[in-house]
Amino acid sequence: MTHTLNNLTYCIHTFGCQMNKHDSERIAGMLEALGAYAVESIEEADVVVFMTCCVREAADTRLYGQVASMKNIPLRDGTPLNKRVIAVGGCIGQRDGDKLIETLPHLDIVFGTHNLASLPQLITDTLEEGGHHVEVKEASLSFPTDLPTSREHEWAAWLPITIGCNNFCTYCIVPYVRGREKSRTIEDIKQEAQRYVDAGVKEITLLGQNVNSYGRDLYGEPRFADILRSVNDTGIERLRFATSHPKDLTDEVISLFGTLPSLMPALHLPVQSGSNRILDAMNRRYTKEHYLGLVKKLRQINPEIALSTDIIVGFPGETEEDFMDTYNLVKEVGYTQVFTFIYSKREGTPAAAMVDDTPREVIQDRFDRLVELVQEQAYRENQKDLGKTIDVLVEGASKRDANLICAKSPKNVTVHAPLPEGIAIEDIVGTILKVHIDKAKTWYLSGQVVSL
Ligand code: SAH
Ligand code: SF4
Ligand code: F3S
């Protein structure tokens, strides 16, 4: 039986992708249900949870440094505890388990990606017995859907439709730390979406490592288009999803960008490389030509659709010619946003055994050239909204200027606009306003509110 955490404060530090962010919301929900309350800083927290990511090496190193430095942070004034509880969860927790405690002995709890629901118990065990508590399961038996959530924003919700991944791209550690792909039932997803809509949520983002293969394990065939239609039918205003594997993006799903009113005109479609040789070595199971074919179909359905992507530079064996294939593909597609990553070797993945002898400076130079192109393109794509009046979802005030609204366009681009006179930001957070765009920069648009 889990005890109460009354009067304890907690703080969750989240790294990595939306899956982790969503898991953190579930953890917050569980801790709050037991009486703990959230604080902003580690200094103020009795319980500190790190939700970790190991998709690239930089994240690993950072976590070890951060947990090590926790030793020097004094307890907060008035805490009922004589020792702060430190827990590490997420993907490094899943991968390293007990080993983390060998390196970081002042760590109290390690839990895996399939063990969210056990965290409150692990915390109370630590409070009562002291010592180390580790729980890392190989796989989840079911979806942790019945856990409460405490969402970051009232107007937006992430809704996981699958967990895990079956694709085994050769560079990627995710399938090893998140397990095999598992889908939630359509009923379950519909109900959660309806609950959000009834509670006033404006935007739902469906989540999965590859949402396009949703349902294969449950129904023997992908049923993602059905999910999009049923979530649209709940009356949600804005619907998005991430991530899509190009090999599984169907014509049916593409066509929904032309017919579903809530589906926002933005798609994140990770290409990883524009070289067929490298795509094959990455085990991506599509060609550059197939990918460009998808882009063409998407633009036929909606010429304005905003595309974004992920690219890895410096995969083992990448030549200048391979890189130029990627560069030219980016040029041809015209993305609003590209997440560019330098290849990072992950032990245990097939690519870790491949010959990787391209000099660091050569890879850095390719990376820099690509980033420059991406910026030019983002600037050019944003010009398309100049002079238009668009619907934006207000997220809050700008961090730098309290009189500036910070919002998101349908294409998911940041929009700034001065707060109209006599209006308080709290009154319009989470609402959709019309803004006339009079400036288009590389990473944001700005304009004037024309109607509330
Ligand atoms: N499931 C999603 C995202 C996975 S991780 C997808 O398939 O698109 C997010 C991104 O991290 C990947 O798209 C990839 O570009 C990048 N990534 C994954 N492993 C990496 C590695 N070993 N080195 C560098 N980047 C990597
Ligand atoms: Fe990793 Fe590939 Fe799965 Fe994405 S699809 S999580 S890149 S293995
Ligand atoms: Fe990172 Fe785990 Fe997501 S490794 S990218 S947090 S699935």
PDB file of C-alpha atoms in Angstrom, residues 91-382:
ATOM      1  CA  CYS A  91      15.324   5.602 -20.971  1.00  0.00           C
ATOM      2  CA  ILE A  92      18.646   5.688 -19.090  1.00  0.00           C
ATOM      3  CA  GLY A  93      16.888   4.112 -16.100  1.00  0.00           C
ATOM      4  CA  GLN A  94      15.617   1.352 -18.359  1.00  0.00           C
ATOM      5  CA  ARG A  95      18.990   0.815 -20.029  1.00  0.00           C
ATOM      6  CA  ASP A  96      21.315   1.003 -17.007  1.00  0.00           C
ATOM      7  CA  GLY A  97      19.169  -0.200 -14.068  1.00  0.00           C
ATOM      8  CA  ASP A  98      21.326  -1.156 -11.019  1.00  0.00           C
ATOM      9  CA  LYS A  99      24.511   0.023 -12.726  1.00  0.00           C
ATOM     10  CA  LEU A 100      23.437   3.627 -12.178  1.00  0.00           C
ATOM     11  CA  ILE A 101      23.623   3.157  -8.423  1.00  0.00           C
ATOM     12  CA  GLU A 102      27.157   1.779  -8.652  1.00  0.00           C
ATOM     13  CA  THR A 103      28.297   5.013 -10.296  1.00  0.00           C
ATOM     14  CA  LEU A 104      25.962   7.357  -8.402  1.00  0.00           C
ATOM     15  CA  PRO A 105      25.621   5.879  -4.875  1.00  0.00           C
ATOM     16  CA  HIS A 106      23.560   8.794  -3.537  1.00  0.00           C
ATOM     17  CA  LEU A 107      20.813   7.934  -6.005  1.00  0.00           C
ATOM     18  CA  ASP A 108      17.826   6.355  -4.187  1.00  0.00           C
ATOM     19  CA  ILE A 109      15.561   5.060  -6.932  1.00  0.00           C
ATOM     20  CA  VAL A 110      15.948   3.778 -10.480  1.00  0.00           C
ATOM     21  CA  PHE A 111      12.846   2.904 -12.479  1.00  0.00           C
ATOM     22  CA  GLY A 112      12.376   1.855 -16.082  1.00  0.00           C
ATOM     23  CA  THR A 113      10.104   3.060 -18.858  1.00  0.00           C
ATOM     24  CA  HIS A 114       7.592   0.293 -18.048  1.00  0.00           C
ATOM     25  CA  ASN A 115       7.480   1.050 -14.313  1.00  0.00           C
ATOM     26  CA  LEU A 116       5.919   4.479 -13.987  1.00  0.00           C
ATOM     27  CA  ALA A 117       3.071   3.190 -11.859  1.00  0.00           C
ATOM     28  CA  SER A 118       5.504   1.837  -9.227  1.00  0.00           C
ATOM     29  CA  LEU A 119       7.220   5.141  -8.541  1.00  0.00           C
ATOM     30  CA  PRO A 120       4.979   6.279  -5.631  1.00  0.00           C
ATOM     31  CA  GLN A 121       5.588   2.919  -3.919  1.00  0.00           C
ATOM     32  CA  LEU A 122       9.337   3.153  -4.558  1.00  0.00           C
ATOM     33  CA  ILE A 123       9.327   6.618  -2.987  1.00  0.00           C
ATOM     34  CA  THR A 124       7.462   5.502   0.133  1.00  0.00           C
ATOM     35  CA  ASP A 125       9.740   2.440   0.467  1.00  0.00           C
ATOM     36  CA  THR A 126      12.709   4.804   0.338  1.00  0.00           C
ATOM     37  CA  LEU A 127      11.181   7.100   2.968  1.00  0.00           C
ATOM     38  CA  GLU A 128      10.408   4.199   5.298  1.00  0.00           C
ATOM     39  CA  GLU A 129      13.366   1.881   4.788  1.00  0.00           C
ATOM     40  CA  GLY A 130      16.131   4.021   3.261  1.00  0.00           C
ATOM     41  CA  GLY A 131      18.505   2.199   0.930  1.00  0.00           C
ATOM     42  CA  HIS A 132      18.258   1.802  -2.832  1.00  0.00           C
ATOM     43  CA  HIS A 133      15.173   0.767  -4.759  1.00  0.00           C
ATOM     44  CA  VAL A 134      15.349  -0.366  -8.353  1.00  0.00           C
ATOM     45  CA  GLU A 135      12.544  -1.575 -10.601  1.00  0.00           C
ATOM     46  CA  VAL A 136      13.144  -2.158 -14.291  1.00  0.00           C
ATOM     47  CA  LYS A 137      10.779  -4.495 -16.115  1.00  0.00           C
ATOM     48  CA  GLU A 138      11.530  -5.971 -19.517  1.00  0.00           C
ATOM     49  CA  ALA A 139       8.196  -4.966 -21.000  1.00  0.00           C
ATOM     50  CA  SER A 140       4.828  -3.583 -20.020  1.00  0.00           C
ATOM     51  CA  LEU A 141       1.911  -5.930 -19.937  1.00  0.00           C
ATOM     52  CA  SER A 142      -0.523  -3.167 -20.599  1.00  0.00           C
ATOM     53  CA  PHE A 143      -0.806   0.513 -21.337  1.00  0.00           C
ATOM     54  CA  PRO A 144      -0.512   2.758 -18.262  1.00  0.00           C
ATOM     55  CA  THR A 145      -3.718   4.498 -19.265  1.00  0.00           C
ATOM     56  CA  ASP A 146      -5.417   4.511 -15.910  1.00  0.00           C
ATOM     57  CA  LEU A 147      -2.730   6.665 -14.300  1.00  0.00           C
ATOM     58  CA  PRO A 148      -3.785  10.211 -13.469  1.00  0.00           C
ATOM     59  CA  THR A 149      -2.091  13.057 -15.338  1.00  0.00           C
ATOM     60  CA  SER A 150      -1.215  16.584 -14.401  1.00  0.00           C
ATOM     61  CA  ARG A 151      -0.805  18.352 -17.716  1.00  0.00           C
ATOM     62  CA  GLU A 152       1.635  21.176 -18.345  1.00  0.00           C
ATOM     63  CA  HIS A 153      -1.014  23.221 -20.178  1.00  0.00           C
ATOM     64  CA  GLU A 154      -4.764  23.101 -19.662  1.00  0.00           C
ATOM     65  CA  TRP A 155      -5.520  23.693 -23.311  1.00  0.00           C
ATOM     66  CA  ALA A 156      -3.196  21.079 -24.838  1.00  0.00           C
ATOM     67  CA  ALA A 157      -2.862  17.351 -24.322  1.00  0.00           C
ATOM     68  CA  TRP A 158      -0.537  14.624 -25.536  1.00  0.00           C
ATOM     69  CA  LEU A 159      -2.301  11.370 -26.138  1.00  0.00           C
ATOM     70  CA  PRO A 160      -0.134   8.282 -26.623  1.00  0.00           C
ATOM     71  CA  ILE A 161      -1.675   5.819 -29.066  1.00  0.00           C
ATOM     72  CA  THR A 162       1.274   3.429 -29.214  1.00  0.00           C
ATOM     73  CA  ILE A 163       4.302   2.810 -27.057  1.00  0.00           C
ATOM     74  CA  GLY A 164       7.545   1.147 -28.156  1.00  0.00           C
ATOM     75  CA  CYS A 165       8.967   0.652 -31.631  1.00  0.00           C
ATOM     76  CA  ASN A 166       9.477  -2.328 -33.959  1.00  0.00           C
ATOM     77  CA  ASN A 167      11.569  -0.616 -36.595  1.00  0.00           C
ATOM     78  CA  PHE A 168      15.130  -1.080 -35.402  1.00  0.00           C
ATOM     79  CA  CYS A 169      16.737   1.675 -37.440  1.00  0.00           C
ATOM     80  CA  THR A 170      20.383   0.660 -37.114  1.00  0.00           C
ATOM     81  CA  TYR A 171      21.524   3.803 -35.265  1.00  0.00           C
ATOM     82  CA  CYS A 172      18.672   3.957 -32.783  1.00  0.00           C
ATOM     83  CA  ILE A 173      18.440   2.813 -29.169  1.00  0.00           C
ATOM     84  CA  VAL A 174      14.716   3.528 -28.719  1.00  0.00           C
ATOM     85  CA  PRO A 175      13.448  -0.022 -29.473  1.00  0.00           C
ATOM     86  CA  TYR A 176      15.835  -1.357 -26.802  1.00  0.00           C
ATOM     87  CA  VAL A 177      14.664   1.038 -24.089  1.00  0.00           C
ATOM     88  CA  ARG A 178      10.978   1.353 -24.960  1.00  0.00           C
ATOM     89  CA  GLY A 179      10.278  -2.227 -26.021  1.00  0.00           C
ATOM     90  CA  ARG A 180       8.104  -3.585 -28.828  1.00  0.00           C
ATOM     91  CA  GLU A 181       5.278  -1.559 -30.281  1.00  0.00           C
ATOM     92  CA  LYS A 182       1.967  -1.812 -28.446  1.00  0.00           C
ATOM     93  CA  SER A 183      -1.233  -0.076 -29.476  1.00  0.00           C
ATOM     94  CA  ARG A 184      -4.072   1.122 -27.319  1.00  0.00           C
ATOM     95  CA  THR A 185      -7.572   0.209 -28.394  1.00  0.00           C
ATOM     96  CA  ILE A 186      -9.543   2.656 -30.503  1.00  0.00           C
ATOM     97  CA  GLU A 187     -12.204   2.824 -27.773  1.00  0.00           C
ATOM     98  CA  ASP A 188      -9.672   3.731 -25.140  1.00  0.00           C
ATOM     99  CA  ILE A 189      -8.163   6.490 -27.309  1.00  0.00           C
ATOM    100  CA  LYS A 190     -11.576   7.888 -28.229  1.00  0.00           C
ATOM    101  CA  GLN A 191     -12.609   8.040 -24.585  1.00  0.00           C
ATOM    102  CA  GLU A 192      -9.468   9.828 -23.481  1.00  0.00           C
ATOM    103  CA  ALA A 193      -9.788  12.318 -26.365  1.00  0.00           C
ATOM    104  CA  GLN A 194     -13.429  12.975 -25.496  1.00  0.00           C
ATOM    105  CA  ARG A 195     -12.521  13.568 -21.850  1.00  0.00           C
ATOM    106  CA  TYR A 196      -9.993  16.190 -22.954  1.00  0.00           C
ATOM    107  CA  VAL A 197     -12.436  17.913 -25.281  1.00  0.00           C
ATOM    108  CA  ASP A 198     -15.089  17.994 -22.543  1.00  0.00           C
ATOM    109  CA  ALA A 199     -12.512  19.551 -20.209  1.00  0.00           C
ATOM    110  CA  GLY A 200     -11.858  22.369 -22.686  1.00  0.00           C
ATOM    111  CA  VAL A 201      -8.650  21.116 -24.350  1.00  0.00           C
ATOM    112  CA  LYS A 202      -8.086  22.838 -27.719  1.00  0.00           C
ATOM    113  CA  GLU A 203      -5.246  20.799 -29.163  1.00  0.00           C
ATOM    114  CA  ILE A 204      -4.490  17.081 -29.012  1.00  0.00           C
ATOM    115  CA  THR A 205      -1.219  15.623 -30.245  1.00  0.00           C
ATOM    116  CA  LEU A 206      -1.345  11.889 -30.850  1.00  0.00           C
ATOM    117  CA  LEU A 207       1.942  10.256 -29.894  1.00  0.00           C
ATOM    118  CA  GLY A 208       3.881   7.192 -30.946  1.00  0.00           C
ATOM    119  CA  GLN A 209       7.374   6.416 -32.242  1.00  0.00           C
ATOM    120  CA  ASN A 210       5.604   5.561 -35.499  1.00  0.00           C
ATOM    121  CA  VAL A 211       1.920   6.434 -35.372  1.00  0.00           C
ATOM    122  CA  ASN A 212       1.434   5.127 -38.904  1.00  0.00           C
ATOM    123  CA  SER A 213       1.775   1.521 -37.835  1.00  0.00           C
ATOM    124  CA  TYR A 214      -0.838   2.016 -35.102  1.00  0.00           C
ATOM    125  CA  GLY A 215      -3.087  -1.009 -34.699  1.00  0.00           C
ATOM    126  CA  ARG A 216      -0.992  -3.609 -36.519  1.00  0.00           C
ATOM    127  CA  ASP A 217      -0.590  -5.578 -33.272  1.00  0.00           C
ATOM    128  CA  LEU A 218      -4.281  -5.276 -32.362  1.00  0.00           C
ATOM    129  CA  TYR A 219      -6.134  -5.535 -35.633  1.00  0.00           C
ATOM    130  CA  GLY A 220      -3.555  -7.140 -37.963  1.00  0.00           C
ATOM    131  CA  GLU A 221      -3.416  -3.989 -40.074  1.00  0.00           C
ATOM    132  CA  PRO A 222      -2.610  -0.307 -39.527  1.00  0.00           C
ATOM    133  CA  ARG A 223      -5.681   1.658 -38.486  1.00  0.00           C
ATOM    134  CA  PHE A 224      -4.207   5.129 -37.937  1.00  0.00           C
ATOM    135  CA  ALA A 225      -6.648   6.782 -40.349  1.00  0.00           C
ATOM    136  CA  ASP A 226      -9.507   5.468 -38.168  1.00  0.00           C
ATOM    137  CA  ILE A 227      -7.926   7.041 -35.109  1.00  0.00           C
ATOM    138  CA  LEU A 228      -7.599  10.401 -36.858  1.00  0.00           C
ATOM    139  CA  ARG A 229     -11.242  10.290 -37.909  1.00  0.00           C
ATOM    140  CA  SER A 230     -12.537   9.308 -34.497  1.00  0.00           C
ATOM    141  CA  VAL A 231     -10.489  11.893 -32.621  1.00  0.00           C
ATOM    142  CA  ASN A 232     -11.620  14.537 -35.121  1.00  0.00           C
ATOM    143  CA  ASP A 233     -15.218  13.525 -34.369  1.00  0.00           C
ATOM    144  CA  THR A 234     -14.824  14.358 -30.676  1.00  0.00           C
ATOM    145  CA  GLY A 235     -14.989  18.039 -31.681  1.00  0.00           C
ATOM    146  CA  ILE A 236     -11.330  18.841 -30.925  1.00  0.00           C
ATOM    147  CA  GLU A 237     -10.251  22.091 -32.564  1.00  0.00           C
ATOM    148  CA  ARG A 238      -6.663  21.211 -33.392  1.00  0.00           C
ATOM    149  CA  LEU A 239      -5.269  17.768 -34.041  1.00  0.00           C
ATOM    150  CA  ARG A 240      -1.606  16.904 -34.598  1.00  0.00           C
ATOM    151  CA  PHE A 241       0.490  13.741 -34.449  1.00  0.00           C
ATOM    152  CA  ALA A 242       4.105  12.625 -34.133  1.00  0.00           C
ATOM    153  CA  THR A 243       6.021  10.752 -35.363  1.00  0.00           C
ATOM    154  CA  SER A 244       5.446   9.318 -38.820  1.00  0.00           C
ATOM    155  CA  HIS A 245       7.686   6.772 -40.449  1.00  0.00           C
ATOM    156  CA  PRO A 246       7.710   7.454 -44.210  1.00  0.00           C
ATOM    157  CA  LYS A 247       7.555   3.740 -45.044  1.00  0.00           C
ATOM    158  CA  ASP A 248       4.127   3.453 -43.358  1.00  0.00           C
ATOM    159  CA  LEU A 249       2.455   6.750 -44.295  1.00  0.00           C
ATOM    160  CA  THR A 250      -0.591   5.675 -46.309  1.00  0.00           C
ATOM    161  CA  ASP A 251      -2.486   7.503 -49.066  1.00  0.00           C
ATOM    162  CA  GLU A 252      -5.550   7.334 -46.831  1.00  0.00           C
ATOM    163  CA  VAL A 253      -3.805   9.265 -44.048  1.00  0.00           C
ATOM    164  CA  ILE A 254      -2.409  11.768 -46.583  1.00  0.00           C
ATOM    165  CA  SER A 255      -5.921  12.360 -47.947  1.00  0.00           C
ATOM    166  CA  LEU A 256      -7.186  13.266 -44.458  1.00  0.00           C
ATOM    167  CA  PHE A 257      -5.072  16.449 -44.606  1.00  0.00           C
ATOM    168  CA  GLY A 258      -7.622  17.590 -47.175  1.00  0.00           C
ATOM    169  CA  THR A 259     -10.786  16.481 -45.401  1.00  0.00           C
ATOM    170  CA  LEU A 260     -10.493  16.522 -41.591  1.00  0.00           C
ATOM    171  CA  PRO A 261     -11.230  20.031 -40.325  1.00  0.00           C
ATOM    172  CA  SER A 262      -9.215  19.631 -37.116  1.00  0.00           C
ATOM    173  CA  LEU A 263      -6.086  18.157 -38.710  1.00  0.00           C
ATOM    174  CA  MET A 264      -3.519  20.965 -38.737  1.00  0.00           C
ATOM    175  CA  PRO A 265      -1.571  21.565 -41.986  1.00  0.00           C
ATOM    176  CA  ALA A 266       1.761  20.442 -40.546  1.00  0.00           C
ATOM    177  CA  LEU A 267       3.531  17.103 -40.733  1.00  0.00           C
ATOM    178  CA  HIS A 268       6.759  15.930 -39.142  1.00  0.00           C
ATOM    179  CA  LEU A 269       8.147  13.336 -41.537  1.00  0.00           C
ATOM    180  CA  PRO A 270      11.680  12.306 -40.537  1.00  0.00           C
ATOM    181  CA  VAL A 271      13.797  11.513 -43.587  1.00  0.00           C
ATOM    182  CA  GLN A 272      17.158  10.958 -41.780  1.00  0.00           C
ATOM    183  CA  SER A 273      19.150  10.993 -45.051  1.00  0.00           C
ATOM    184  CA  GLY A 274      18.677  11.736 -48.737  1.00  0.00           C
ATOM    185  CA  SER A 275      21.102   9.009 -49.875  1.00  0.00           C
ATOM    186  CA  ASN A 276      19.584   5.647 -50.806  1.00  0.00           C
ATOM    187  CA  ARG A 277      22.799   3.890 -49.822  1.00  0.00           C
ATOM    188  CA  ILE A 278      22.720   5.417 -46.329  1.00  0.00           C
ATOM    189  CA  LEU A 279      18.950   4.903 -45.961  1.00  0.00           C
ATOM    190  CA  ASP A 280      19.568   1.229 -46.661  1.00  0.00           C
ATOM    191  CA  ALA A 281      22.409   1.057 -44.109  1.00  0.00           C
ATOM    192  CA  MET A 282      20.092   2.755 -41.605  1.00  0.00           C
ATOM    193  CA  ASN A 283      17.419   0.084 -42.277  1.00  0.00           C
ATOM    194  CA  ARG A 284      14.853   2.779 -43.006  1.00  0.00           C
ATOM    195  CA  ARG A 285      13.163   0.672 -45.705  1.00  0.00           C
ATOM    196  CA  TYR A 286      12.258   3.478 -48.138  1.00  0.00           C
ATOM    197  CA  THR A 287      14.134   5.339 -50.859  1.00  0.00           C
ATOM    198  CA  LYS A 288      14.624   9.018 -51.508  1.00  0.00           C
ATOM    199  CA  GLU A 289      12.253   8.646 -54.472  1.00  0.00           C
ATOM    200  CA  HIS A 290       9.525   7.153 -52.269  1.00  0.00           C
ATOM    201  CA  TYR A 291       9.925   9.982 -49.770  1.00  0.00           C
ATOM    202  CA  LEU A 292       9.731  12.662 -52.470  1.00  0.00           C
ATOM    203  CA  GLY A 293       6.642  10.897 -53.826  1.00  0.00           C
ATOM    204  CA  LEU A 294       4.971  11.301 -50.414  1.00  0.00           C
ATOM    205  CA  VAL A 295       5.870  14.989 -50.339  1.00  0.00           C
ATOM    206  CA  LYS A 296       4.327  15.417 -53.784  1.00  0.00           C
ATOM    207  CA  LYS A 297       1.082  13.716 -52.739  1.00  0.00           C
ATOM    208  CA  LEU A 298       0.893  15.797 -49.545  1.00  0.00           C
ATOM    209  CA  ARG A 299       1.351  19.013 -51.516  1.00  0.00           C
ATOM    210  CA  GLN A 300      -1.289  17.942 -54.023  1.00  0.00           C
ATOM    211  CA  ILE A 301      -3.727  17.573 -51.130  1.00  0.00           C
ATOM    212  CA  ASN A 302      -2.611  20.844 -49.510  1.00  0.00           C
ATOM    213  CA  PRO A 303       0.020  23.009 -51.260  1.00  0.00           C
ATOM    214  CA  GLU A 304       0.457  24.995 -48.024  1.00  0.00           C
ATOM    215  CA  ILE A 305       1.271  22.048 -45.745  1.00  0.00           C
ATOM    216  CA  ALA A 306       4.283  22.737 -43.510  1.00  0.00           C
ATOM    217  CA  LEU A 307       6.776  19.896 -43.460  1.00  0.00           C
ATOM    218  CA  SER A 308       9.432  19.301 -40.842  1.00  0.00           C
ATOM    219  CA  THR A 309      11.974  16.527 -40.535  1.00  0.00           C
ATOM    220  CA  ASP A 310      14.883  14.941 -38.648  1.00  0.00           C
ATOM    221  CA  ILE A 311      18.278  14.436 -40.272  1.00  0.00           C
ATOM    222  CA  ILE A 312      21.366  12.596 -39.070  1.00  0.00           C
ATOM    223  CA  VAL A 313      24.663  13.903 -40.416  1.00  0.00           C
ATOM    224  CA  GLY A 314      27.775  11.708 -40.337  1.00  0.00           C
ATOM    225  CA  PHE A 315      26.212   8.226 -40.215  1.00  0.00           C
ATOM    226  CA  PRO A 316      29.072   5.636 -40.518  1.00  0.00           C
ATOM    227  CA  GLY A 317      30.423   5.614 -44.066  1.00  0.00           C
ATOM    228  CA  GLU A 318      28.615   8.798 -45.183  1.00  0.00           C
ATOM    229  CA  THR A 319      30.568  10.311 -48.111  1.00  0.00           C
ATOM    230  CA  GLU A 320      30.420  13.859 -49.447  1.00  0.00           C
ATOM    231  CA  GLU A 321      28.224  12.528 -52.246  1.00  0.00           C
ATOM    232  CA  ASP A 322      25.793  10.953 -49.748  1.00  0.00           C
ATOM    233  CA  PHE A 323      25.709  14.199 -47.816  1.00  0.00           C
ATOM    234  CA  MET A 324      24.986  16.191 -50.971  1.00  0.00           C
ATOM    235  CA  ASP A 325      22.030  13.877 -51.659  1.00  0.00           C
ATOM    236  CA  THR A 326      20.674  14.899 -48.252  1.00  0.00           C
ATOM    237  CA  TYR A 327      21.446  18.568 -48.878  1.00  0.00           C
ATOM    238  CA  ASN A 328      19.684  18.510 -52.230  1.00  0.00           C
ATOM    239  CA  LEU A 329      16.684  16.687 -50.820  1.00  0.00           C
ATOM    240  CA  VAL A 330      16.281  19.358 -48.137  1.00  0.00           C
ATOM    241  CA  LYS A 331      16.524  22.005 -50.847  1.00  0.00           C
ATOM    242  CA  GLU A 332      13.918  20.279 -52.956  1.00  0.00           C
ATOM    243  CA  VAL A 333      11.375  19.720 -50.156  1.00  0.00           C
ATOM    244  CA  GLY A 334      11.532  23.156 -48.491  1.00  0.00           C
ATOM    245  CA  TYR A 335      10.994  22.461 -44.788  1.00  0.00           C
ATOM    246  CA  THR A 336       9.711  24.890 -42.154  1.00  0.00           C
ATOM    247  CA  GLN A 337      11.848  23.139 -39.581  1.00  0.00           C
ATOM    248  CA  VAL A 338      14.622  20.554 -39.616  1.00  0.00           C
ATOM    249  CA  PHE A 339      16.059  18.927 -36.507  1.00  0.00           C
ATOM    250  CA  THR A 340      19.650  18.196 -37.444  1.00  0.00           C
ATOM    251  CA  PHE A 341      21.717  15.741 -35.410  1.00  0.00           C
ATOM    252  CA  ILE A 342      25.317  14.626 -35.635  1.00  0.00           C
ATOM    253  CA  TYR A 343      25.409  10.825 -35.567  1.00  0.00           C
ATOM    254  CA  SER A 344      26.064   9.523 -32.082  1.00  0.00           C
ATOM    255  CA  LYS A 345      27.246   5.949 -31.593  1.00  0.00           C
ATOM    256  CA  ARG A 346      24.921   3.981 -29.277  1.00  0.00           C
ATOM    257  CA  GLU A 347      26.350   0.744 -27.836  1.00  0.00           C
ATOM    258  CA  GLY A 348      24.209  -2.273 -28.629  1.00  0.00           C
ATOM    259  CA  THR A 349      22.824  -0.937 -31.916  1.00  0.00           C
ATOM    260  CA  PRO A 350      23.928  -2.474 -35.265  1.00  0.00           C
ATOM    261  CA  ALA A 351      25.466   0.816 -36.452  1.00  0.00           C
ATOM    262  CA  ALA A 352      27.851   0.802 -33.475  1.00  0.00           C
ATOM    263  CA  ALA A 353      29.712  -2.049 -35.206  1.00  0.00           C
ATOM    264  CA  MET A 354      30.030  -0.201 -38.549  1.00  0.00           C
ATOM    265  CA  VAL A 355      33.268   1.447 -39.628  1.00  0.00           C
ATOM    266  CA  ASP A 356      32.995   5.080 -38.633  1.00  0.00           C
ATOM    267  CA  ASP A 357      36.117   6.874 -39.823  1.00  0.00           C
ATOM    268  CA  THR A 358      34.910  10.205 -41.212  1.00  0.00           C
ATOM    269  CA  PRO A 359      36.922  12.938 -39.467  1.00  0.00           C
ATOM    270  CA  ARG A 360      35.007  14.985 -36.925  1.00  0.00           C
ATOM    271  CA  GLU A 361      35.766  18.291 -38.738  1.00  0.00           C
ATOM    272  CA  VAL A 362      34.346  16.953 -41.996  1.00  0.00           C
ATOM    273  CA  ILE A 363      31.115  15.985 -40.255  1.00  0.00           C
ATOM    274  CA  GLN A 364      30.944  19.327 -38.446  1.00  0.00           C
ATOM    275  CA  ASP A 365      31.420  21.150 -41.738  1.00  0.00           C
ATOM    276  CA  ARG A 366      28.560  19.192 -43.345  1.00  0.00           C
ATOM    277  CA  PHE A 367      26.400  19.886 -40.320  1.00  0.00           C
ATOM    278  CA  ASP A 368      27.107  23.628 -40.514  1.00  0.00           C
ATOM    279  CA  ARG A 369      26.313  23.757 -44.237  1.00  0.00           C
ATOM    280  CA  LEU A 370      23.042  21.953 -43.647  1.00  0.00           C
ATOM    281  CA  VAL A 371      22.035  24.228 -40.760  1.00  0.00           C
ATOM    282  CA  GLU A 372      22.664  27.254 -42.951  1.00  0.00           C
ATOM    283  CA  LEU A 373      20.429  25.849 -45.676  1.00  0.00           C
ATOM    284  CA  VAL A 374      17.729  24.969 -43.152  1.00  0.00           C
ATOM    285  CA  GLN A 375      17.690  28.548 -41.881  1.00  0.00           C
ATOM    286  CA  GLU A 376      17.379  29.983 -45.378  1.00  0.00           C
ATOM    287  CA  GLN A 377      14.516  27.633 -46.078  1.00  0.00           C
ATOM    288  CA  ALA A 378      12.655  28.280 -42.845  1.00  0.00           C
ATOM    289  CA  TYR A 379      12.874  32.001 -43.586  1.00  0.00           C
ATOM    290  CA  ARG A 380      11.544  31.461 -47.096  1.00  0.00           C
ATOM    291  CA  GLU A 381       8.713  29.163 -45.978  1.00  0.00           C
ATOM    292  CA  ASN A 382       7.595  31.647 -43.316  1.00  0.00           C
TER     293      ASN A 382
END
